[in-house]
Amino acid sequence: MEKIAFFDAKPYDREWFDKINKKHEIIYYECRLRPESARLADGCKAACAFVNDVINAKTIDALSEMGVKVLLMRCAGFNNISLDAAKGKLTILRVPAYSPYAVAEHAMGMILALNRKIPRAYIRTRDFNFSLVGLTGFDLHGKTAGVIGTGKIGQAFIDICKGFGMEILAYDPHPADINGVRYVETDELFRQSDIISLHCPLTRETRYIIDEGAINLMKKSALIVNTSRGQLIDSEALLSALNDKRIGGAALDVYEEESGLFFEDNSDKIVTDEVLSLLVSRPNVLITSHQAFLTEEALRSIAEVTLQNFDDYLEGKEPKNEVKAK
Ligand code: NAI
């Protein structure tokens, strides 16, 4: 039995890790992993972390000094880790896929909610306001979906769009052979799409893939949905386009400055992020708190793969889910 220091633990994490874990001692901490909290992993062979933990060189050195050998990421993304700093100090294992359907279904759910103004209608009818004024949407059938990134989630999203009778345009530097999908350059995708959905990782190339220039190519009615990573969109450019009615709306499950806000109840605090405050207040913006992954199937799979990664490491098996600096 080994000890795992589990950071940023939420009740839904505990529920599934406690169900699946049969071998190890998991010590749950509610605080995020960062340089100041890393010493809580003292005596643990592994630390388990999530998307907004601060895993820079200082955190990695502190974990290493505490005797931690493995960092178990219970997520797919690893843009919050300094991979160079981890070289020779920590083995980093992740969960490359848990439920692409969870994220793809949430993306379509957000589009339906935004386009058909379902959250606004819900709030109105709870107050017996049955007016339809301002709730007009558009049919998705026959419209064009632009999908950026056609990996596991992008392909699940494409299948859903096909079910709605949509045309599909896609951009990916590594195109897949997908029936009924036309790969185009980003400019054409931006010009022609009625909805644009982001399913690529955050990298140097994709940071701000949606910027002022991209938005200016889009239809004024276009809806953007981002369930990937916040920094794919320049939020100030998005806000400015919403203010000038250069874009139809945005559904955001992620936000570039989400760290420290998302996943937490901030309702008693004064949130000073003005861009977020303005985005939240717009009727044509829908924000969820990085919840696209949050289904029972995904949580089970995250717990299973995270713990299997650790067991494979302990048994000296070839690590299939290792992340390394290039
Ligand atoms: P994947 O690795 O299966 O697919 C990513 C695709 O993006 C690949 O086809 C790759 O070629 C493509 N890509 C790489 N660079 C690109 C570029 N410059 N432009 C366009 N496409 C590019 O990954 P998967 O599982 O489909 O996940 C996609 C993203 O979804 C993840 O990177 C993660 O950021 C996000 N995600 C969000 C979750 C949430 O709860 N909101 C949960 C899980 C993942």
PDB file of N, CA, C and O in Angstrom, residues 106-168:
ATOM      1  N   HIS A 106     -21.912  18.095 -23.627  1.00  0.00           N
ATOM      2  CA  HIS A 106     -22.035  19.392 -22.923  1.00  0.00           C
ATOM      3  C   HIS A 106     -21.907  20.544 -23.918  1.00  0.00           C
ATOM      4  O   HIS A 106     -22.632  21.535 -23.823  1.00  0.00           O
ATOM      5  N   ALA A 107     -20.981  20.405 -24.864  1.00  0.00           N
ATOM      6  CA  ALA A 107     -20.808  21.464 -25.874  1.00  0.00           C
ATOM      7  C   ALA A 107     -22.121  21.662 -26.637  1.00  0.00           C
ATOM      8  O   ALA A 107     -22.586  22.803 -26.812  1.00  0.00           O
ATOM      9  N   MET A 108     -22.747  20.561 -27.081  1.00  0.00           N
ATOM     10  CA  MET A 108     -24.012  20.718 -27.804  1.00  0.00           C
ATOM     11  C   MET A 108     -25.106  21.241 -26.882  1.00  0.00           C
ATOM     12  O   MET A 108     -25.930  22.065 -27.279  1.00  0.00           O
ATOM     13  N   GLY A 109     -25.098  20.787 -25.629  1.00  0.00           N
ATOM     14  CA  GLY A 109     -26.076  21.294 -24.657  1.00  0.00           C
ATOM     15  C   GLY A 109     -25.962  22.805 -24.511  1.00  0.00           C
ATOM     16  O   GLY A 109     -26.967  23.530 -24.468  1.00  0.00           O
ATOM     17  N   MET A 110     -24.732  23.298 -24.469  1.00  0.00           N
ATOM     18  CA  MET A 110     -24.523  24.752 -24.327  1.00  0.00           C
ATOM     19  C   MET A 110     -25.017  25.498 -25.564  1.00  0.00           C
ATOM     20  O   MET A 110     -25.600  26.574 -25.469  1.00  0.00           O
ATOM     21  N   ILE A 111     -24.776  24.909 -26.737  1.00  0.00           N
ATOM     22  CA  ILE A 111     -25.235  25.572 -27.967  1.00  0.00           C
ATOM     23  C   ILE A 111     -26.759  25.649 -27.980  1.00  0.00           C
ATOM     24  O   ILE A 111     -27.343  26.694 -28.288  1.00  0.00           O
ATOM     25  N   LEU A 112     -27.406  24.545 -27.624  1.00  0.00           N
ATOM     26  CA  LEU A 112     -28.877  24.547 -27.603  1.00  0.00           C
ATOM     27  C   LEU A 112     -29.393  25.563 -26.589  1.00  0.00           C
ATOM     28  O   LEU A 112     -30.308  26.335 -26.875  1.00  0.00           O
ATOM     29  N   ALA A 113     -28.767  25.584 -25.418  1.00  0.00           N
ATOM     30  CA  ALA A 113     -29.217  26.505 -24.366  1.00  0.00           C
ATOM     31  C   ALA A 113     -29.026  27.960 -24.807  1.00  0.00           C
ATOM     32  O   ALA A 113     -29.903  28.802 -24.613  1.00  0.00           O
ATOM     33  N   LEU A 114     -27.884  28.227 -25.431  1.00  0.00           N
ATOM     34  CA  LEU A 114     -27.577  29.603 -25.849  1.00  0.00           C
ATOM     35  C   LEU A 114     -28.462  30.025 -27.021  1.00  0.00           C
ATOM     36  O   LEU A 114     -29.061  31.099 -27.021  1.00  0.00           O
ATOM     37  N   ASN A 115     -28.543  29.150 -28.024  1.00  0.00           N
ATOM     38  CA  ASN A 115     -29.284  29.482 -29.233  1.00  0.00           C
ATOM     39  C   ASN A 115     -30.781  29.622 -28.949  1.00  0.00           C
ATOM     40  O   ASN A 115     -31.427  30.562 -29.411  1.00  0.00           O
ATOM     41  N   ARG A 116     -31.336  28.700 -28.146  1.00  0.00           N
ATOM     42  CA  ARG A 116     -32.779  28.714 -27.887  1.00  0.00           C
ATOM     43  C   ARG A 116     -33.125  29.442 -26.591  1.00  0.00           C
ATOM     44  O   ARG A 116     -34.264  29.446 -26.165  1.00  0.00           O
ATOM     45  N   LYS A 117     -32.094  30.068 -26.004  1.00  0.00           N
ATOM     46  CA  LYS A 117     -32.279  30.931 -24.806  1.00  0.00           C
ATOM     47  C   LYS A 117     -32.983  30.187 -23.668  1.00  0.00           C
ATOM     48  O   LYS A 117     -33.863  30.729 -22.982  1.00  0.00           O
ATOM     49  N   ILE A 118     -32.601  28.955 -23.468  1.00  0.00           N
ATOM     50  CA  ILE A 118     -33.289  28.138 -22.454  1.00  0.00           C
ATOM     51  C   ILE A 118     -33.059  28.659 -21.018  1.00  0.00           C
ATOM     52  O   ILE A 118     -34.018  28.735 -20.242  1.00  0.00           O
ATOM     53  N   PRO A 119     -31.810  29.078 -20.657  1.00  0.00           N
ATOM     54  CA  PRO A 119     -31.657  29.617 -19.294  1.00  0.00           C
ATOM     55  C   PRO A 119     -32.513  30.860 -19.056  1.00  0.00           C
ATOM     56  O   PRO A 119     -33.088  31.032 -17.983  1.00  0.00           O
ATOM     57  N   ARG A 120     -32.650  31.713 -20.075  1.00  0.00           N
ATOM     58  CA  ARG A 120     -33.482  32.915 -19.914  1.00  0.00           C
ATOM     59  C   ARG A 120     -34.952  32.530 -19.758  1.00  0.00           C
ATOM     60  O   ARG A 120     -35.666  33.078 -18.926  1.00  0.00           O
ATOM     61  N   ALA A 121     -35.389  31.557 -20.571  1.00  0.00           N
ATOM     62  CA  ALA A 121     -36.782  31.119 -20.484  1.00  0.00           C
ATOM     63  C   ALA A 121     -37.065  30.503 -19.112  1.00  0.00           C
ATOM     64  O   ALA A 121     -38.108  30.747 -18.502  1.00  0.00           O
ATOM     65  N   TYR A 122     -36.102  29.745 -18.605  1.00  0.00           N
ATOM     66  CA  TYR A 122     -36.262  29.088 -17.295  1.00  0.00           C
ATOM     67  C   TYR A 122     -36.441  30.142 -16.192  1.00  0.00           C
ATOM     68  O   TYR A 122     -37.330  30.041 -15.350  1.00  0.00           O
ATOM     69  N   ILE A 123     -35.595  31.155 -16.253  1.00  0.00           N
ATOM     70  CA  ILE A 123     -35.681  32.210 -15.221  1.00  0.00           C
ATOM     71  C   ILE A 123     -37.022  32.945 -15.337  1.00  0.00           C
ATOM     72  O   ILE A 123     -37.687  33.221 -14.344  1.00  0.00           O
ATOM     73  N   ARG A 124     -37.442  33.220 -16.589  1.00  0.00           N
ATOM     74  CA  ARG A 124     -38.719  33.934 -16.771  1.00  0.00           C
ATOM     75  C   ARG A 124     -39.894  33.141 -16.220  1.00  0.00           C
ATOM     76  O   ARG A 124     -40.734  33.664 -15.499  1.00  0.00           O
ATOM     77  N   THR A 125     -39.977  31.869 -16.610  1.00  0.00           N
ATOM     78  CA  THR A 125     -41.191  31.115 -16.247  1.00  0.00           C
ATOM     79  C   THR A 125     -41.257  30.847 -14.747  1.00  0.00           C
ATOM     80  O   THR A 125     -42.339  30.664 -14.205  1.00  0.00           O
ATOM     81  N   ARG A 126     -40.115  30.842 -14.073  1.00  0.00           N
ATOM     82  CA  ARG A 126     -40.143  30.678 -12.609  1.00  0.00           C
ATOM     83  C   ARG A 126     -40.818  31.876 -11.943  1.00  0.00           C
ATOM     84  O   ARG A 126     -41.230  31.811 -10.805  1.00  0.00           O
ATOM     85  N   ASP A 127     -40.860  33.003 -12.702  1.00  0.00           N
ATOM     86  CA  ASP A 127     -41.512  34.203 -12.182  1.00  0.00           C
ATOM     87  C   ASP A 127     -42.853  34.422 -12.913  1.00  0.00           C
ATOM     88  O   ASP A 127     -43.351  35.549 -12.967  1.00  0.00           O
ATOM     89  N   PHE A 128     -43.371  33.356 -13.498  1.00  0.00           N
ATOM     90  CA  PHE A 128     -44.641  33.417 -14.251  1.00  0.00           C
ATOM     91  C   PHE A 128     -44.610  34.441 -15.379  1.00  0.00           C
ATOM     92  O   PHE A 128     -45.626  34.974 -15.779  1.00  0.00           O
ATOM     93  N   ASN A 129     -43.405  34.720 -15.897  1.00  0.00           N
ATOM     94  CA  ASN A 129     -43.291  35.576 -17.085  1.00  0.00           C
ATOM     95  C   ASN A 129     -43.264  34.635 -18.282  1.00  0.00           C
ATOM     96  O   ASN A 129     -42.255  33.973 -18.532  1.00  0.00           O
ATOM     97  N   PHE A 130     -44.364  34.569 -19.002  1.00  0.00           N
ATOM     98  CA  PHE A 130     -44.458  33.634 -20.126  1.00  0.00           C
ATOM     99  C   PHE A 130     -44.297  34.331 -21.475  1.00  0.00           C
ATOM    100  O   PHE A 130     -44.695  33.805 -22.501  1.00  0.00           O
ATOM    101  N   SER A 131     -43.691  35.512 -21.463  1.00  0.00           N
ATOM    102  CA  SER A 131     -43.435  36.225 -22.720  1.00  0.00           C
ATOM    103  C   SER A 131     -42.340  35.508 -23.519  1.00  0.00           C
ATOM    104  O   SER A 131     -41.378  34.988 -22.947  1.00  0.00           O
ATOM    105  N   LEU A 132     -42.497  35.516 -24.852  1.00  0.00           N
ATOM    106  CA  LEU A 132     -41.468  34.916 -25.723  1.00  0.00           C
ATOM    107  C   LEU A 132     -40.552  35.971 -26.339  1.00  0.00           C
ATOM    108  O   LEU A 132     -39.614  35.624 -27.069  1.00  0.00           O
ATOM    109  N   VAL A 133     -40.825  37.225 -26.059  1.00  0.00           N
ATOM    110  CA  VAL A 133     -40.058  38.299 -26.704  1.00  0.00           C
ATOM    111  C   VAL A 133     -38.574  38.178 -26.336  1.00  0.00           C
ATOM    112  O   VAL A 133     -38.215  38.039 -25.174  1.00  0.00           O
ATOM    113  N   GLY A 134     -37.719  38.173 -27.357  1.00  0.00           N
ATOM    114  CA  GLY A 134     -36.270  38.096 -27.118  1.00  0.00           C
ATOM    115  C   GLY A 134     -35.751  36.671 -27.048  1.00  0.00           C
ATOM    116  O   GLY A 134     -34.566  36.458 -26.802  1.00  0.00           O
ATOM    117  N   LEU A 135     -36.612  35.680 -27.275  1.00  0.00           N
ATOM    118  CA  LEU A 135     -36.162  34.288 -27.131  1.00  0.00           C
ATOM    119  C   LEU A 135     -35.992  33.572 -28.478  1.00  0.00           C
ATOM    120  O   LEU A 135     -35.805  32.355 -28.512  1.00  0.00           O
ATOM    121  N   THR A 136     -36.016  34.318 -29.596  1.00  0.00           N
ATOM    122  CA  THR A 136     -35.926  33.671 -30.911  1.00  0.00           C
ATOM    123  C   THR A 136     -34.530  33.087 -31.150  1.00  0.00           C
ATOM    124  O   THR A 136     -33.521  33.771 -30.929  1.00  0.00           O
ATOM    125  N   GLY A 137     -34.480  31.851 -31.600  1.00  0.00           N
ATOM    126  CA  GLY A 137     -33.210  31.231 -31.973  1.00  0.00           C
ATOM    127  C   GLY A 137     -33.195  30.911 -33.460  1.00  0.00           C
ATOM    128  O   GLY A 137     -33.960  31.495 -34.227  1.00  0.00           O
ATOM    129  N   PHE A 138     -32.290  30.007 -33.873  1.00  0.00           N
ATOM    130  CA  PHE A 138     -32.312  29.563 -35.282  1.00  0.00           C
ATOM    131  C   PHE A 138     -32.239  28.036 -35.327  1.00  0.00           C
ATOM    132  O   PHE A 138     -31.728  27.410 -34.384  1.00  0.00           O
ATOM    133  N   ASP A 139     -32.760  27.444 -36.415  1.00  0.00           N
ATOM    134  CA  ASP A 139     -32.661  25.983 -36.591  1.00  0.00           C
ATOM    135  C   ASP A 139     -31.196  25.600 -36.759  1.00  0.00           C
ATOM    136  O   ASP A 139     -30.473  26.260 -37.520  1.00  0.00           O
ATOM    137  N   LEU A 140     -30.777  24.531 -36.138  1.00  0.00           N
ATOM    138  CA  LEU A 140     -29.419  24.019 -36.403  1.00  0.00           C
ATOM    139  C   LEU A 140     -29.427  23.208 -37.707  1.00  0.00           C
ATOM    140  O   LEU A 140     -28.424  23.148 -38.420  1.00  0.00           O
ATOM    141  N   HIS A 141     -30.547  22.570 -38.000  1.00  0.00           N
ATOM    142  CA  HIS A 141     -30.669  21.755 -39.203  1.00  0.00           C
ATOM    143  C   HIS A 141     -30.286  22.577 -40.444  1.00  0.00           C
ATOM    144  O   HIS A 141     -30.795  23.684 -40.639  1.00  0.00           O
ATOM    145  N   GLY A 142     -29.371  22.042 -41.248  1.00  0.00           N
ATOM    146  CA  GLY A 142     -28.970  22.720 -42.483  1.00  0.00           C
ATOM    147  C   GLY A 142     -27.906  23.793 -42.270  1.00  0.00           C
ATOM    148  O   GLY A 142     -27.367  24.335 -43.235  1.00  0.00           O
ATOM    149  N   LYS A 143     -27.560  24.096 -41.009  1.00  0.00           N
ATOM    150  CA  LYS A 143     -26.521  25.099 -40.754  1.00  0.00           C
ATOM    151  C   LYS A 143     -25.141  24.418 -40.721  1.00  0.00           C
ATOM    152  O   LYS A 143     -25.035  23.185 -40.771  1.00  0.00           O
ATOM    153  N   THR A 144     -24.094  25.242 -40.637  1.00  0.00           N
ATOM    154  CA  THR A 144     -22.730  24.719 -40.701  1.00  0.00           C
ATOM    155  C   THR A 144     -22.047  24.792 -39.336  1.00  0.00           C
ATOM    156  O   THR A 144     -22.028  25.856 -38.702  1.00  0.00           O
ATOM    157  N   ALA A 145     -21.507  23.647 -38.923  1.00  0.00           N
ATOM    158  CA  ALA A 145     -20.709  23.606 -37.689  1.00  0.00           C
ATOM    159  C   ALA A 145     -19.239  23.611 -38.085  1.00  0.00           C
ATOM    160  O   ALA A 145     -18.812  22.813 -38.918  1.00  0.00           O
ATOM    161  N   GLY A 146     -18.453  24.490 -37.488  1.00  0.00           N
ATOM    162  CA  GLY A 146     -17.000  24.527 -37.710  1.00  0.00           C
ATOM    163  C   GLY A 146     -16.322  23.932 -36.484  1.00  0.00           C
ATOM    164  O   GLY A 146     -16.494  24.443 -35.377  1.00  0.00           O
ATOM    165  N   VAL A 147     -15.566  22.854 -36.693  1.00  0.00           N
ATOM    166  CA  VAL A 147     -14.971  22.144 -35.559  1.00  0.00           C
ATOM    167  C   VAL A 147     -13.455  22.280 -35.629  1.00  0.00           C
ATOM    168  O   VAL A 147     -12.834  21.865 -36.613  1.00  0.00           O
ATOM    169  N   ILE A 148     -12.862  22.853 -34.598  1.00  0.00           N
ATOM    170  CA  ILE A 148     -11.405  23.016 -34.564  1.00  0.00           C
ATOM    171  C   ILE A 148     -10.832  21.953 -33.636  1.00  0.00           C
ATOM    172  O   ILE A 148     -11.068  21.990 -32.429  1.00  0.00           O
ATOM    173  N   GLY A 149     -10.121  21.004 -34.224  1.00  0.00           N
ATOM    174  CA  GLY A 149      -9.608  19.864 -33.459  1.00  0.00           C
ATOM    175  C   GLY A 149     -10.560  18.696 -33.611  1.00  0.00           C
ATOM    176  O   GLY A 149     -11.673  18.722 -33.092  1.00  0.00           O
ATOM    177  N   THR A 150     -10.117  17.692 -34.384  1.00  0.00           N
ATOM    178  CA  THR A 150     -11.007  16.542 -34.637  1.00  0.00           C
ATOM    179  C   THR A 150     -10.418  15.266 -34.035  1.00  0.00           C
ATOM    180  O   THR A 150     -10.287  14.247 -34.702  1.00  0.00           O
ATOM    181  N   GLY A 151     -10.020  15.375 -32.762  1.00  0.00           N
ATOM    182  CA  GLY A 151      -9.582  14.176 -32.027  1.00  0.00           C
ATOM    183  C   GLY A 151     -10.811  13.484 -31.455  1.00  0.00           C
ATOM    184  O   GLY A 151     -11.878  13.495 -32.064  1.00  0.00           O
ATOM    185  N   LYS A 152     -10.628  12.920 -30.266  1.00  0.00           N
ATOM    186  CA  LYS A 152     -11.708  12.104 -29.688  1.00  0.00           C
ATOM    187  C   LYS A 152     -12.977  12.932 -29.438  1.00  0.00           C
ATOM    188  O   LYS A 152     -14.070  12.536 -29.827  1.00  0.00           O
ATOM    189  N   ILE A 153     -12.812  14.085 -28.781  1.00  0.00           N
ATOM    190  CA  ILE A 153     -13.995  14.886 -28.440  1.00  0.00           C
ATOM    191  C   ILE A 153     -14.575  15.535 -29.699  1.00  0.00           C
ATOM    192  O   ILE A 153     -15.795  15.534 -29.912  1.00  0.00           O
ATOM    193  N   GLY A 154     -13.701  16.073 -30.548  1.00  0.00           N
ATOM    194  CA  GLY A 154     -14.158  16.708 -31.785  1.00  0.00           C
ATOM    195  C   GLY A 154     -14.985  15.737 -32.616  1.00  0.00           C
ATOM    196  O   GLY A 154     -16.036  16.088 -33.160  1.00  0.00           O
ATOM    197  N   GLN A 155     -14.530  14.485 -32.695  1.00  0.00           N
ATOM    198  CA  GLN A 155     -15.274  13.496 -33.509  1.00  0.00           C
ATOM    199  C   GLN A 155     -16.616  13.143 -32.873  1.00  0.00           C
ATOM    200  O   GLN A 155     -17.618  12.959 -33.574  1.00  0.00           O
ATOM    201  N   ALA A 156     -16.644  13.070 -31.529  1.00  0.00           N
ATOM    202  CA  ALA A 156     -17.928  12.799 -30.853  1.00  0.00           C
ATOM    203  C   ALA A 156     -18.880  13.974 -31.095  1.00  0.00           C
ATOM    204  O   ALA A 156     -20.083  13.784 -31.318  1.00  0.00           O
ATOM    205  N   PHE A 157     -18.327  15.180 -31.107  1.00  0.00           N
ATOM    206  CA  PHE A 157     -19.157  16.372 -31.343  1.00  0.00           C
ATOM    207  C   PHE A 157     -19.684  16.374 -32.786  1.00  0.00           C
ATOM    208  O   PHE A 157     -20.835  16.705 -33.046  1.00  0.00           O
ATOM    209  N   ILE A 158     -18.823  15.974 -33.715  1.00  0.00           N
ATOM    210  CA  ILE A 158     -19.226  15.915 -35.132  1.00  0.00           C
ATOM    211  C   ILE A 158     -20.399  14.941 -35.303  1.00  0.00           C
ATOM    212  O   ILE A 158     -21.373  15.224 -36.004  1.00  0.00           O
ATOM    213  N   ASP A 159     -20.311  13.792 -34.628  1.00  0.00           N
ATOM    214  CA  ASP A 159     -21.423  12.817 -34.729  1.00  0.00           C
ATOM    215  C   ASP A 159     -22.736  13.440 -34.255  1.00  0.00           C
ATOM    216  O   ASP A 159     -23.787  13.207 -34.852  1.00  0.00           O
ATOM    217  N   ILE A 160     -22.650  14.218 -33.168  1.00  0.00           N
ATOM    218  CA  ILE A 160     -23.872  14.851 -32.646  1.00  0.00           C
ATOM    219  C   ILE A 160     -24.405  15.860 -33.669  1.00  0.00           C
ATOM    220  O   ILE A 160     -25.602  15.906 -33.956  1.00  0.00           O
ATOM    221  N   CYS A 161     -23.494  16.651 -34.248  1.00  0.00           N
ATOM    222  CA  CYS A 161     -23.921  17.663 -35.233  1.00  0.00           C
ATOM    223  C   CYS A 161     -24.569  17.000 -36.439  1.00  0.00           C
ATOM    224  O   CYS A 161     -25.538  17.509 -37.000  1.00  0.00           O
ATOM    225  N   LYS A 162     -24.012  15.852 -36.834  1.00  0.00           N
ATOM    226  CA  LYS A 162     -24.615  15.135 -37.975  1.00  0.00           C
ATOM    227  C   LYS A 162     -26.048  14.740 -37.645  1.00  0.00           C
ATOM    228  O   LYS A 162     -26.926  14.807 -38.501  1.00  0.00           O
ATOM    229  N   GLY A 163     -26.274  14.332 -36.409  1.00  0.00           N
ATOM    230  CA  GLY A 163     -27.630  13.959 -35.987  1.00  0.00           C
ATOM    231  C   GLY A 163     -28.610  15.120 -36.099  1.00  0.00           C
ATOM    232  O   GLY A 163     -29.804  14.910 -36.248  1.00  0.00           O
ATOM    233  N   PHE A 164     -28.095  16.325 -36.000  1.00  0.00           N
ATOM    234  CA  PHE A 164     -28.942  17.519 -36.135  1.00  0.00           C
ATOM    235  C   PHE A 164     -29.103  17.941 -37.596  1.00  0.00           C
ATOM    236  O   PHE A 164     -29.735  18.945 -37.871  1.00  0.00           O
ATOM    237  N   GLY A 165     -28.458  17.201 -38.514  1.00  0.00           N
ATOM    238  CA  GLY A 165     -28.562  17.549 -39.936  1.00  0.00           C
ATOM    239  C   GLY A 165     -27.707  18.747 -40.307  1.00  0.00           C
ATOM    240  O   GLY A 165     -28.071  19.525 -41.199  1.00  0.00           O
ATOM    241  N   MET A 166     -26.572  18.901 -39.633  1.00  0.00           N
ATOM    242  CA  MET A 166     -25.694  20.042 -39.937  1.00  0.00           C
ATOM    243  C   MET A 166     -24.620  19.657 -40.956  1.00  0.00           C
ATOM    244  O   MET A 166     -24.217  18.492 -41.055  1.00  0.00           O
ATOM    245  N   GLU A 167     -24.139  20.651 -41.697  1.00  0.00           N
ATOM    246  CA  GLU A 167     -22.931  20.487 -42.526  1.00  0.00           C
ATOM    247  C   GLU A 167     -21.731  20.646 -41.599  1.00  0.00           C
ATOM    248  O   GLU A 167     -21.789  21.464 -40.669  1.00  0.00           O
ATOM    249  N   ILE A 168     -20.622  19.917 -41.908  1.00  0.00           N
ATOM    250  CA  ILE A 168     -19.471  20.012 -40.992  1.00  0.00           C
ATOM    251  C   ILE A 168     -18.228  20.480 -41.738  1.00  0.00           C
ATOM    252  O   ILE A 168     -17.791  19.838 -42.699  1.00  0.00           O
TER     253      ILE A 168
END
